[in-house]
PDB file of C-alpha atoms and ligand atoms in Angstrom:
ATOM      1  CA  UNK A 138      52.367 -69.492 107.007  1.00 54.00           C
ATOM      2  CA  UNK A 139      50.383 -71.284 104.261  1.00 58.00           C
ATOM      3  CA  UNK A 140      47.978 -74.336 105.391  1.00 67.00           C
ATOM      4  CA  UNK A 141      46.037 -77.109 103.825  1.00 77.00           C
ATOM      5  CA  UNK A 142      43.231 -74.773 103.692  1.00 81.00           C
ATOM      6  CA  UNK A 143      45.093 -71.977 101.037  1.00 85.00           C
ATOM      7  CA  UNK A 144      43.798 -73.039  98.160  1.00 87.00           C
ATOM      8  CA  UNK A 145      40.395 -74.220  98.607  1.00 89.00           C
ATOM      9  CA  UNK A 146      39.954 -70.720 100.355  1.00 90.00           C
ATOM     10  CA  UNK A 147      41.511 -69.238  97.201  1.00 88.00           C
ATOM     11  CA  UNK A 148      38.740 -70.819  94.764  1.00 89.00           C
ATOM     12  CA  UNK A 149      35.999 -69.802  97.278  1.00 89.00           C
ATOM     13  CA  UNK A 150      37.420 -65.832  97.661  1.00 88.00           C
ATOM     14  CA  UNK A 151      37.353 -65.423  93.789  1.00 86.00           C
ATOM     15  CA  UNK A 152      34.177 -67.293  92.953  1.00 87.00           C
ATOM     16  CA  UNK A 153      31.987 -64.619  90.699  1.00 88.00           C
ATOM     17  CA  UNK A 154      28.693 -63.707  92.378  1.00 88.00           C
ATOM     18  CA  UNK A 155      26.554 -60.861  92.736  1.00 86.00           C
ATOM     19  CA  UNK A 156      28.631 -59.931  95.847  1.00 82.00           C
ATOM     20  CA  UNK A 157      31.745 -61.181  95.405  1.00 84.00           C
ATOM     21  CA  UNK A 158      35.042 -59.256  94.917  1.00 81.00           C
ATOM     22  CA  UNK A 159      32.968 -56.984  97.324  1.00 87.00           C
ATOM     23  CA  UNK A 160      35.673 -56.862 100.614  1.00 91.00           C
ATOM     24  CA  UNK A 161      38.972 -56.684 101.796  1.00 91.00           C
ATOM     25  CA  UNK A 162      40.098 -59.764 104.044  1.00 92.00           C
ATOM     26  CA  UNK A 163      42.334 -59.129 107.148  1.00 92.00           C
ATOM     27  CA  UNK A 164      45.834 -59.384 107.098  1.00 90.00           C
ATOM     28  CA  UNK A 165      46.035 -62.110 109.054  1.00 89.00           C
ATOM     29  CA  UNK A 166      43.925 -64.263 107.383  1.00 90.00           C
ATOM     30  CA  UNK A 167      45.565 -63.013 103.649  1.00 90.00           C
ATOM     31  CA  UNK A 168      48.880 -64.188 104.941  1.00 86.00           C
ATOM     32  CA  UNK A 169      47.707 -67.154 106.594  1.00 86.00           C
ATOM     33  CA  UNK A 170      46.199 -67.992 102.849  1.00 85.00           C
ATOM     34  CA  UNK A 171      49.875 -67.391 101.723  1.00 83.00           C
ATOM     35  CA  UNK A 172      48.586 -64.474  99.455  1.00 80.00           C
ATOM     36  CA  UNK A 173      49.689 -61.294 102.065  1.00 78.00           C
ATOM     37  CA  UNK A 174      49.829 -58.993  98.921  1.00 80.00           C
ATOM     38  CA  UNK A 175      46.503 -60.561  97.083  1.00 81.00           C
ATOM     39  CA  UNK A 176      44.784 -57.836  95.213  1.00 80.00           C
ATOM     40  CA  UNK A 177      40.976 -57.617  96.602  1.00 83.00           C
ATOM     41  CA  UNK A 178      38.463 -55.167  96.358  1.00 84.00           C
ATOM     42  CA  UNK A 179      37.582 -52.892  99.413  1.00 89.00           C
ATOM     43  CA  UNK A 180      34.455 -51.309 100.280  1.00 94.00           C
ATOM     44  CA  UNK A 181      36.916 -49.111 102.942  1.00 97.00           C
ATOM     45  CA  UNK A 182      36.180 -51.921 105.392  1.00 97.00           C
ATOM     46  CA  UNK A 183      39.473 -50.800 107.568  1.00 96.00           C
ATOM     47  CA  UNK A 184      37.882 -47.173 107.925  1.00 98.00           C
ATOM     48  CA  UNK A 185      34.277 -48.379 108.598  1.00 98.00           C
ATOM     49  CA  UNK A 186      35.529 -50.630 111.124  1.00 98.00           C
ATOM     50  CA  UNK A 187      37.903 -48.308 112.478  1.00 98.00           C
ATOM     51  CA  UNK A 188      35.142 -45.666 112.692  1.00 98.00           C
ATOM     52  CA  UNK A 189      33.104 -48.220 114.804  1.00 98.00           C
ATOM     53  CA  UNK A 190      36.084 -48.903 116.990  1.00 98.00           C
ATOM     54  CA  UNK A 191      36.555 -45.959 118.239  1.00 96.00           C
ATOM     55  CA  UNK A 192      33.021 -45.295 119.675  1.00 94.00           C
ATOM     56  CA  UNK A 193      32.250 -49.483 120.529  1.00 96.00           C
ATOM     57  CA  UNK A 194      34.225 -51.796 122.454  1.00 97.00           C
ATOM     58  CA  UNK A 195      33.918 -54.899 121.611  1.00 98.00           C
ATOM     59  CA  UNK A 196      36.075 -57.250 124.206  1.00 98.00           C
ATOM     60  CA  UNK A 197      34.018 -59.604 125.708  1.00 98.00           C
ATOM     61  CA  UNK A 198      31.138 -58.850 122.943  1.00 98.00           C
ATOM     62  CA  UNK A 199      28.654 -61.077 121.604  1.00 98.00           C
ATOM     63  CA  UNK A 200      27.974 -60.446 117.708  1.00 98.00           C
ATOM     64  CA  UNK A 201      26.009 -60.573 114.542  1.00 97.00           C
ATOM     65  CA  UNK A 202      26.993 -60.060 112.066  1.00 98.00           C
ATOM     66  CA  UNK A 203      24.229 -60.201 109.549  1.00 98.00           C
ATOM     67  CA  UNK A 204      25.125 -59.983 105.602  1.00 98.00           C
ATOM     68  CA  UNK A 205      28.933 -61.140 106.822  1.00 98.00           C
ATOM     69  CA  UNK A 206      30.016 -61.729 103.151  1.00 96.00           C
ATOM     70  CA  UNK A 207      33.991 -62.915 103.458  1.00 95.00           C
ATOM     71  CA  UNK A 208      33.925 -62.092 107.199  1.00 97.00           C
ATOM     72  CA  UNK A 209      35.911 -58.916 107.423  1.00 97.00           C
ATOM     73  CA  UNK A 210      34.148 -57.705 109.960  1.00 98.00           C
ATOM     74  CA  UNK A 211      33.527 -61.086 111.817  1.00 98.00           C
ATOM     75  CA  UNK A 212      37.421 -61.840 111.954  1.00 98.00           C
ATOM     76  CA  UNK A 213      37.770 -58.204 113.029  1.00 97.00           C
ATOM     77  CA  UNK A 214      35.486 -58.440 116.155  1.00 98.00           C
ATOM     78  CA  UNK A 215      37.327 -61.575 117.138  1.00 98.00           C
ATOM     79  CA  UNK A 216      40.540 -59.910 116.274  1.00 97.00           C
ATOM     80  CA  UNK A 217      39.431 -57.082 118.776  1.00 98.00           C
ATOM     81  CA  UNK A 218      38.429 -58.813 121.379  1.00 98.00           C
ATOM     82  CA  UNK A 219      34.356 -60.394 120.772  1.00 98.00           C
ATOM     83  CA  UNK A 220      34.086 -63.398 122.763  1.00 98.00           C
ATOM     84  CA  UNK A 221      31.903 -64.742 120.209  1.00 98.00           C
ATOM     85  CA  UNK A 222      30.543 -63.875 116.779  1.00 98.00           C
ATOM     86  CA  UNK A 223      27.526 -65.683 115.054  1.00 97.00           C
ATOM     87  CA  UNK A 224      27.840 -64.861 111.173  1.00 98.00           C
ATOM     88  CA  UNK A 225      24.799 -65.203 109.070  1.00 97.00           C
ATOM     89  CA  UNK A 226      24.965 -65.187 104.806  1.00 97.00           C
ATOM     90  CA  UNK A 227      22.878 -66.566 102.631  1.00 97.00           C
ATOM     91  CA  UNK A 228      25.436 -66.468  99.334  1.00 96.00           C
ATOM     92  CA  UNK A 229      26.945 -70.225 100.017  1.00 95.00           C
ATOM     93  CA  UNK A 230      30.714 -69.775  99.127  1.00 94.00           C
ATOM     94  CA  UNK A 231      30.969 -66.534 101.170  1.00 96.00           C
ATOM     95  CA  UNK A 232      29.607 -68.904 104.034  1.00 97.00           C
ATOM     96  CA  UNK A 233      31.806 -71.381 102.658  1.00 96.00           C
ATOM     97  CA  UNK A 234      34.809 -69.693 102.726  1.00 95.00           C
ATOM     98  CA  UNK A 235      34.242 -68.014 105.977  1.00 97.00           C
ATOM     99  CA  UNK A 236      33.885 -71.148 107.596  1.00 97.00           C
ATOM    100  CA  UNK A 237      36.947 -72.664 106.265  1.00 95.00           C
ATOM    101  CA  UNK A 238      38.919 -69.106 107.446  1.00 95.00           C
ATOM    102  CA  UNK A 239      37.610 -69.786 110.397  1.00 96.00           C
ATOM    103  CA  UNK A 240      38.905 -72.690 110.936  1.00 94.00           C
ATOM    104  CA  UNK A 241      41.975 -72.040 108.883  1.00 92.00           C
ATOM    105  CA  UNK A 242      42.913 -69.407 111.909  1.00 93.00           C
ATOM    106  CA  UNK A 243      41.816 -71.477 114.429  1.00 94.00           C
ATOM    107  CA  UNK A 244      38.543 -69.860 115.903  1.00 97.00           C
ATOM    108  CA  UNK A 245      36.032 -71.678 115.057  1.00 97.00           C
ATOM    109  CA  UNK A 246      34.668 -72.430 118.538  1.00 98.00           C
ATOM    110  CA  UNK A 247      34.028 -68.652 118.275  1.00 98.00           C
ATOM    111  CA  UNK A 248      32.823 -68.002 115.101  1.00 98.00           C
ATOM    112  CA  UNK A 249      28.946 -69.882 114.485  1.00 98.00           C
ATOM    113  CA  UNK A 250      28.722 -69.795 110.398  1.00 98.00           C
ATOM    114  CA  UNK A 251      24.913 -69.537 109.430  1.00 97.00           C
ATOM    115  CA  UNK A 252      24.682 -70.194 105.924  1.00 97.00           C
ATOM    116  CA  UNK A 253      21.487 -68.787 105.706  1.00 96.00           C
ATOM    117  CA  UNK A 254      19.309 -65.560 104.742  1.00 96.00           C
ATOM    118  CA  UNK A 255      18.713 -63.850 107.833  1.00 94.00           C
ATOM    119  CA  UNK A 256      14.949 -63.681 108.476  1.00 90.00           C
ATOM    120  CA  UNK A 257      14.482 -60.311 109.784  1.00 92.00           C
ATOM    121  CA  UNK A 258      10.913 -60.839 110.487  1.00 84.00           C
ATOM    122  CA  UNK A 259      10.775 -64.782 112.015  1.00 76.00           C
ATOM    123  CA  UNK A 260      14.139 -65.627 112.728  1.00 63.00           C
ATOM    124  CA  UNK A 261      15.160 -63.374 115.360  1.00 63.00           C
ATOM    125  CA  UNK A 262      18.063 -65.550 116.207  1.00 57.00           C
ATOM    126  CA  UNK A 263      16.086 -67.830 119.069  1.00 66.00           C
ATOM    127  CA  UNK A 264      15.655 -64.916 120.925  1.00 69.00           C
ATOM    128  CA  UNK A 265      19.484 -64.659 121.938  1.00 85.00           C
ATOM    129  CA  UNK A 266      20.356 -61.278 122.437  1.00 91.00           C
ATOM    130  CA  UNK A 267      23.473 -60.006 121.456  1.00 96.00           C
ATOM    131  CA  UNK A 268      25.900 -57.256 122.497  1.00 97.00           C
ATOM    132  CA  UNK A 269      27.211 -55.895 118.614  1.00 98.00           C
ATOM    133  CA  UNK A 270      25.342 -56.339 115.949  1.00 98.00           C
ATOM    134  CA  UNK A 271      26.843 -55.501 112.449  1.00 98.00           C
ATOM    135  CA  UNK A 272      24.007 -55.033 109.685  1.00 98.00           C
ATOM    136  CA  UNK A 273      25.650 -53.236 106.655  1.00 98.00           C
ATOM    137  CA  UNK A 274      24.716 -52.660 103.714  1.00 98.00           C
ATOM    138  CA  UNK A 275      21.613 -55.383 103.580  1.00 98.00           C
ATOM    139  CA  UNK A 276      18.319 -54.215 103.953  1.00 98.00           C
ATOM    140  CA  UNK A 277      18.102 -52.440 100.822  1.00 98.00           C
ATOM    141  CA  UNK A 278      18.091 -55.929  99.004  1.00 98.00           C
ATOM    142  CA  UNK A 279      14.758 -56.566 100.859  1.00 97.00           C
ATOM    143  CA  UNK A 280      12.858 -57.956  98.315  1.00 96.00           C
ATOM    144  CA  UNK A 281      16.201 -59.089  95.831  1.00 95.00           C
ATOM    145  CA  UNK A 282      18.565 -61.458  98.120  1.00 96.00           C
ATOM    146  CA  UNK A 283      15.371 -61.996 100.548  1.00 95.00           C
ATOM    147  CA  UNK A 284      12.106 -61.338 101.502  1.00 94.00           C
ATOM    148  CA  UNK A 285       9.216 -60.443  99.308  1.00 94.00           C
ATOM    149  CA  UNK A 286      10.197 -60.110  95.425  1.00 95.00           C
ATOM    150  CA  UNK A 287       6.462 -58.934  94.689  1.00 97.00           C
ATOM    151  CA  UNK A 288       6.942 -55.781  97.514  1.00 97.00           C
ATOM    152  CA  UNK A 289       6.654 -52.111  96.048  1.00 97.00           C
ATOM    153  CA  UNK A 290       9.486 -49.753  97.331  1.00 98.00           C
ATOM    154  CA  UNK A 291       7.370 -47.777  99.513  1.00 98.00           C
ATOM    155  CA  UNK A 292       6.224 -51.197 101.400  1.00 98.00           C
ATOM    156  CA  UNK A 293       9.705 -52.796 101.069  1.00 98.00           C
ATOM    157  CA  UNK A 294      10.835 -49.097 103.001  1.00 98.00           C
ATOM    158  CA  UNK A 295       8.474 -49.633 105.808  1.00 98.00           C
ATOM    159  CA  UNK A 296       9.719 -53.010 106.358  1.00 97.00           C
ATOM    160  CA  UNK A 297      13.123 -51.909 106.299  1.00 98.00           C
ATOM    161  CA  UNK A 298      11.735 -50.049 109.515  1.00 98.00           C
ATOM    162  CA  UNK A 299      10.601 -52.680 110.752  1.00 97.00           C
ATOM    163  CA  UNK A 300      13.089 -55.259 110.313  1.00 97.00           C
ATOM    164  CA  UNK A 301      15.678 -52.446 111.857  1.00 97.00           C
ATOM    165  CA  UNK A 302      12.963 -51.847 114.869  1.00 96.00           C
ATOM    166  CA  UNK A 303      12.432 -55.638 115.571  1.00 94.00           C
ATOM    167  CA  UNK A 304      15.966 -55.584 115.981  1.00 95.00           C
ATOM    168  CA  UNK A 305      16.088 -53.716 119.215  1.00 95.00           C
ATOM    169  CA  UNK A 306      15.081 -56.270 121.011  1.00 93.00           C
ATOM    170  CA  UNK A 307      18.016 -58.823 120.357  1.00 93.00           C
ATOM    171  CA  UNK A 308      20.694 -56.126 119.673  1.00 95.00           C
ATOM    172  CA  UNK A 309      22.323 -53.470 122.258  1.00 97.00           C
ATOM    173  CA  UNK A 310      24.612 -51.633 120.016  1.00 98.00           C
ATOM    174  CA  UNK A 311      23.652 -51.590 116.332  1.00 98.00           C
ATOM    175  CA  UNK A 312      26.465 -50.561 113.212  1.00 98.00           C
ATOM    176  CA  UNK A 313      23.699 -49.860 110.254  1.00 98.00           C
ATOM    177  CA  UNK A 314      24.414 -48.751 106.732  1.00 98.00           C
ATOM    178  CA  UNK A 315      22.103 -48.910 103.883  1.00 98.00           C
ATOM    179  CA  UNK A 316      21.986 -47.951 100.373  1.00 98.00           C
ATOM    180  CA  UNK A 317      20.937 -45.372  98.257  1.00 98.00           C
ATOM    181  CA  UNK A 318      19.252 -47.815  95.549  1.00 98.00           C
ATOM    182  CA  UNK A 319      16.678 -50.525  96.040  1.00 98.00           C
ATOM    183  CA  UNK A 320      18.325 -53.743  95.340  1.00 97.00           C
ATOM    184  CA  UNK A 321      21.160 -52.218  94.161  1.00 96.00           C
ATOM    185  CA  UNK A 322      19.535 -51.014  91.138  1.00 97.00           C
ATOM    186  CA  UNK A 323      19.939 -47.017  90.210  1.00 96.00           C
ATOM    187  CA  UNK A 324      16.685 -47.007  88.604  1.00 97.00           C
ATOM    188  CA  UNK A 325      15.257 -47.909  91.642  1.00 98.00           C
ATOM    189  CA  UNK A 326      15.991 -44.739  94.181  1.00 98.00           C
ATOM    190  CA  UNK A 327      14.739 -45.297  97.734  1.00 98.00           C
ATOM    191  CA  UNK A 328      15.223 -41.453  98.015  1.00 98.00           C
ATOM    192  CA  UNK A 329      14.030 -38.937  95.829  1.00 97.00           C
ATOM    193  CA  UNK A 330      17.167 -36.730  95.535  1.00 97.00           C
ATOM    194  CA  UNK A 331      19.258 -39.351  96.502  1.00 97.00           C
ATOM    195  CA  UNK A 332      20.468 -37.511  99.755  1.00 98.00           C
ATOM    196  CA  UNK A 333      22.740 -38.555 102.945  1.00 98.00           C
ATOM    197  CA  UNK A 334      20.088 -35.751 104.911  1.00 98.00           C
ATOM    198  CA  UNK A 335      16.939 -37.676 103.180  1.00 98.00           C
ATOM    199  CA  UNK A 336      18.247 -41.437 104.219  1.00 98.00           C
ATOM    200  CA  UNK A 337      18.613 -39.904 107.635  1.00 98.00           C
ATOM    201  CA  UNK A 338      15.414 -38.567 108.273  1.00 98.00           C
ATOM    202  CA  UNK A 339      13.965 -41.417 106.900  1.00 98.00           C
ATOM    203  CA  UNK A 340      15.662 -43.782 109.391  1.00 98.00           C
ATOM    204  CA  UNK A 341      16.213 -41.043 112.428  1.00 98.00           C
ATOM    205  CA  UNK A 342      12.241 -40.837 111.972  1.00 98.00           C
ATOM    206  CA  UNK A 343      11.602 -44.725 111.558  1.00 98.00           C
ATOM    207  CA  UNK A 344      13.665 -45.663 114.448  1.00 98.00           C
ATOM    208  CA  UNK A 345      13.089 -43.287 117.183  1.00 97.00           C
ATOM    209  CA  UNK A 346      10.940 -45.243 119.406  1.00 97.00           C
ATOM    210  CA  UNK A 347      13.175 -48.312 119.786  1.00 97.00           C
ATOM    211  CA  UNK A 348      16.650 -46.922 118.871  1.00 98.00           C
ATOM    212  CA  UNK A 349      18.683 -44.258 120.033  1.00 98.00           C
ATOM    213  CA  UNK A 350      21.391 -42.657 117.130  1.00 98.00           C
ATOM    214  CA  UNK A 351      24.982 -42.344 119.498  1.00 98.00           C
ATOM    215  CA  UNK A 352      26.782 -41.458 115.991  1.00 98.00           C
ATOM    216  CA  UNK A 353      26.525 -40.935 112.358  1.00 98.00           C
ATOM    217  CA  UNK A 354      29.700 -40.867 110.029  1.00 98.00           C
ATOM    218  CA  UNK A 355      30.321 -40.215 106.810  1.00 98.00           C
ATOM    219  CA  UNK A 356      32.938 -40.803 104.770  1.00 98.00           C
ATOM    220  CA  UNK A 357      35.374 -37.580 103.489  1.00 97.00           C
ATOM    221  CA  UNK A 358      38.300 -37.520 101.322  1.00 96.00           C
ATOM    222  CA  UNK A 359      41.026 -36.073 103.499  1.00 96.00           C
ATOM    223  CA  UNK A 360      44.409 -35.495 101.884  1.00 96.00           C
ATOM    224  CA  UNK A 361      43.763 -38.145  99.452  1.00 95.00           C
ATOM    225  CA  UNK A 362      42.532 -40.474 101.962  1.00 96.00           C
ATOM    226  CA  UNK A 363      39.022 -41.579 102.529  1.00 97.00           C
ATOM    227  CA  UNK A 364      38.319 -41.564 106.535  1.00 97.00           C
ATOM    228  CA  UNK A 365      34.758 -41.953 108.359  1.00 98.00           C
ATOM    229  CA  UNK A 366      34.323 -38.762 110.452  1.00 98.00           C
ATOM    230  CA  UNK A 367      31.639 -37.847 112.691  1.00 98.00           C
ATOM    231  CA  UNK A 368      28.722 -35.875 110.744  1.00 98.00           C
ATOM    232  CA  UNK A 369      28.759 -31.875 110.372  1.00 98.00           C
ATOM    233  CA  UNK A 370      27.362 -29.231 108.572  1.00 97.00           C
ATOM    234  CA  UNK A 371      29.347 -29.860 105.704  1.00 96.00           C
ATOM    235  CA  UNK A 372      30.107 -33.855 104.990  1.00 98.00           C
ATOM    236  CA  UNK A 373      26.405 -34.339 105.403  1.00 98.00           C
ATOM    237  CA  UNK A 374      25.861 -32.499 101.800  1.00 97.00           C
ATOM    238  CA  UNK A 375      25.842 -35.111  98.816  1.00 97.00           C
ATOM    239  CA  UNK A 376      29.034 -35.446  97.303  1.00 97.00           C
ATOM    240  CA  UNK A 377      29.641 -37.070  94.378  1.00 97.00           C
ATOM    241  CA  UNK A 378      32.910 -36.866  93.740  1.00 96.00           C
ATOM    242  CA  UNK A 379      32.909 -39.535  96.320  1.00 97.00           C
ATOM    243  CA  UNK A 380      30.303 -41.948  94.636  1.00 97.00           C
ATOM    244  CA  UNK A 381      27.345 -43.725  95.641  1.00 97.00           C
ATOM    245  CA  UNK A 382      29.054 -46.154  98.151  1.00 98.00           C
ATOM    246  CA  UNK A 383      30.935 -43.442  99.768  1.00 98.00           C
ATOM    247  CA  UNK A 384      27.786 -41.013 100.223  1.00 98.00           C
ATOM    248  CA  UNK A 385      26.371 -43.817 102.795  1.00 98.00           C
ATOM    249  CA  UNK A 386      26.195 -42.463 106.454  1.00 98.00           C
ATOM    250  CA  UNK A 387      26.963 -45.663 108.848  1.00 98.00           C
ATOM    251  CA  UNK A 388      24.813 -45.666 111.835  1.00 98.00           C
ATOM    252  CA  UNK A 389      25.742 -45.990 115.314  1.00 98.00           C
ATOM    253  CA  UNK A 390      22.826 -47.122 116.906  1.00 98.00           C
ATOM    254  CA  UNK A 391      21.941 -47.912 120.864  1.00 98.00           C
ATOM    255  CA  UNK A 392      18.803 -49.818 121.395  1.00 97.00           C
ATOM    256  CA  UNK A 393      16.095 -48.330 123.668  1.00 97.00           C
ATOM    257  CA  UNK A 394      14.394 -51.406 124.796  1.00 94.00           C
ATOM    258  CA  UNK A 395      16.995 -53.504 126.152  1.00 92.00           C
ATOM    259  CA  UNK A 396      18.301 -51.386 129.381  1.00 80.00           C
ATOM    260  CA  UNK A 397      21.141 -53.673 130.557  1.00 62.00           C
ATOM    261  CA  UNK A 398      24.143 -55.225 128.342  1.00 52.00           C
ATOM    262  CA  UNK A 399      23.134 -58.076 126.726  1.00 47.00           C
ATOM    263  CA  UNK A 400      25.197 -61.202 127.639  1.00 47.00           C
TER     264      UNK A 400
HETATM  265  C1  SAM B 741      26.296 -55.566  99.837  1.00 71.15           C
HETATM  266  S1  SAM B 741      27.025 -56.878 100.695  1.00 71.15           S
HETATM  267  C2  SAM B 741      27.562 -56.119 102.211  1.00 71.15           C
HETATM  268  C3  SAM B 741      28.611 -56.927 102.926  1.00 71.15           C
HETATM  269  C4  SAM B 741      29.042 -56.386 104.314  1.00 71.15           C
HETATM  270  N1  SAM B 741      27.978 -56.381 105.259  1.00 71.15           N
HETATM  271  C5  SAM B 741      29.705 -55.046 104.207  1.00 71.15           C
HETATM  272  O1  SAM B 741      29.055 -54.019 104.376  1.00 71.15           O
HETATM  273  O2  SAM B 741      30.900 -55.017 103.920  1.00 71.15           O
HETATM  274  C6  SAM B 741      25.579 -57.723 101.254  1.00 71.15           C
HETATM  275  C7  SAM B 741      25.871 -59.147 101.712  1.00 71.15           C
HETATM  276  O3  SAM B 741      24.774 -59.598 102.481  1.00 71.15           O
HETATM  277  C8  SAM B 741      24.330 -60.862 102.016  1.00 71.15           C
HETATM  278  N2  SAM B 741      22.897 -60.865 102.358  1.00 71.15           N
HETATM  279  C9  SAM B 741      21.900 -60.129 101.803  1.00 71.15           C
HETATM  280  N3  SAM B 741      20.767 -60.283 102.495  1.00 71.15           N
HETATM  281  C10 SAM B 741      21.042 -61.122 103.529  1.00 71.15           C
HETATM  282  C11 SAM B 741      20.279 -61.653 104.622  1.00 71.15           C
HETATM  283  N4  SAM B 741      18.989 -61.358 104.805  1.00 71.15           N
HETATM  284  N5  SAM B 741      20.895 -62.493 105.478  1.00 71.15           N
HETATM  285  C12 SAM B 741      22.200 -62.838 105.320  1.00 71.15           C
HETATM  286  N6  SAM B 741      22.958 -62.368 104.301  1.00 71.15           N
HETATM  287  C13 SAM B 741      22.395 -61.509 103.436  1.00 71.15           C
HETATM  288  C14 SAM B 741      24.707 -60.912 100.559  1.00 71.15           C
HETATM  289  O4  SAM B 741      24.860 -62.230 100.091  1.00 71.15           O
HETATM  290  C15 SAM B 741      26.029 -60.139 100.576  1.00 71.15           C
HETATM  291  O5  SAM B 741      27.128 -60.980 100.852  1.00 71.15           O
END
């Protein structure tokens, strides 16, 4: 069912940025563009989200998602039953075109586009707390898409702690991936051997006080197909066969501060 909005959202998908071309889109919304067979890239947003899922309910949730980009998993969450989700991006035709999705399939009284870096530090989202919050695959561009661009990597890690910490006070549930290079950059390892077990000591240790970890997955090739399983003894060794993006544990976090469900 194509609508005034297909092409306009078209332009706005493919415009070249730093992360562009960077997720899938939802059916729905690739066949309400008229395009249900449009080749995208994916970042295995179906299995991340599926992962989450399957340990989170999300009907009747609040959200944020922070670092939305196209909105896969914003339309997702509303898709699955979020009541509301408040989508934050600073790149301006990934807010663009998220907006213009949104109200392409006819949700935007549920969807609040924030085309804007989230401030980890001083925004803290008017102290609204939220039920979800989705914050993947951001915080390692601390000091690159925003926040300081004169921080070192060891001070741009501790505020990655504390930007994740401050967090626990506006976010029950938290979905958390990060990567394994500073701003993206390989030159720039946050780990020195570039390890899933290193990146989660480093935030298991980081986050204790305010968080509580209710899951880890990792991703694992199984008969040819990538799927995000709970952590053992042997996915948690570095693979990389699988490639930097698919050696990134996601994080299922629970906050320790706030005690009942944020509504
Ligand atoms: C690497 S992509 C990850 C996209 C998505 N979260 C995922 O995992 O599929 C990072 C996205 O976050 C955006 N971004 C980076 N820092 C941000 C911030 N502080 N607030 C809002 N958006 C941010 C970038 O523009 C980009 O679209």
């Amino acid at each position: 069912m194509i609508n005034e909005f297909s092409k306009e959202l078209l332009e706005l998908y493919k415009a070249k940025s730093k992360h562009s071309s960077y997720q899938q889109l939802p059916a729905s919304l690739l066949s309400r563009m008229g395009h249900p067979n449009l080749e995208v890239t994916r970042r295995y947003e179906e299995e991340r989200f599926g992962f989450i899922l399957k340990s989170l309910s999300l009907t009747n949730c609040s959200v944020l998602d922070i670092g939305g980009n196209t909105g896969y998993f914003t339309f997702s969450a509303i898709e699955n039953g979020a009541k509301c989700v408040d989508y934050y991006e600073g790149n301006e035709n990934h807010a663009d075109f998220v907006a213009l999705a949104a109200a392409s399939l006819g949700v935007t009284d549920q969807i609040k586009v924030k085309k804007q870096y989230f401030d980890f530090k001083n925004n803290i989202v008017d102290q609204k707390q939220y039920d979800v919050c989705f914050c993947l695959n951001v915080l390692h561009h601390l000091g690159d898409d925003f926040g300081d661009s004169n921080i070192g990597l060891s001070n741009a890690k501790k505020e990655m702690i504390e930007s994740l910490n401050n967090m626990a006070y506006y976010v029950n549930h938290m979905c958390f991936q990060i990567g394994f290079n500073w701003k993206g950059d390989i030159s720039k390892p946050i780990f020195d051997n570039g390890t899933k077990k290193e990146m989660i000591q480093f935030i298991s240790d980081g986050i204790r006080d305010e968080w509580d970890i209710v899951d880890i997955a990792i991703p694992e090739n199984v008969q040819g197909k990538i799927e995000y399983c709970k952590m053992n003894s042997n996915n948690i060794e570095r693979n990389d066969k699988l490639g930097e993006f698919l050696n990134r544990p996601m994080f299922l976090l629970k906050s320790k501060v706030i005690t009942e469900e944020a509504k």
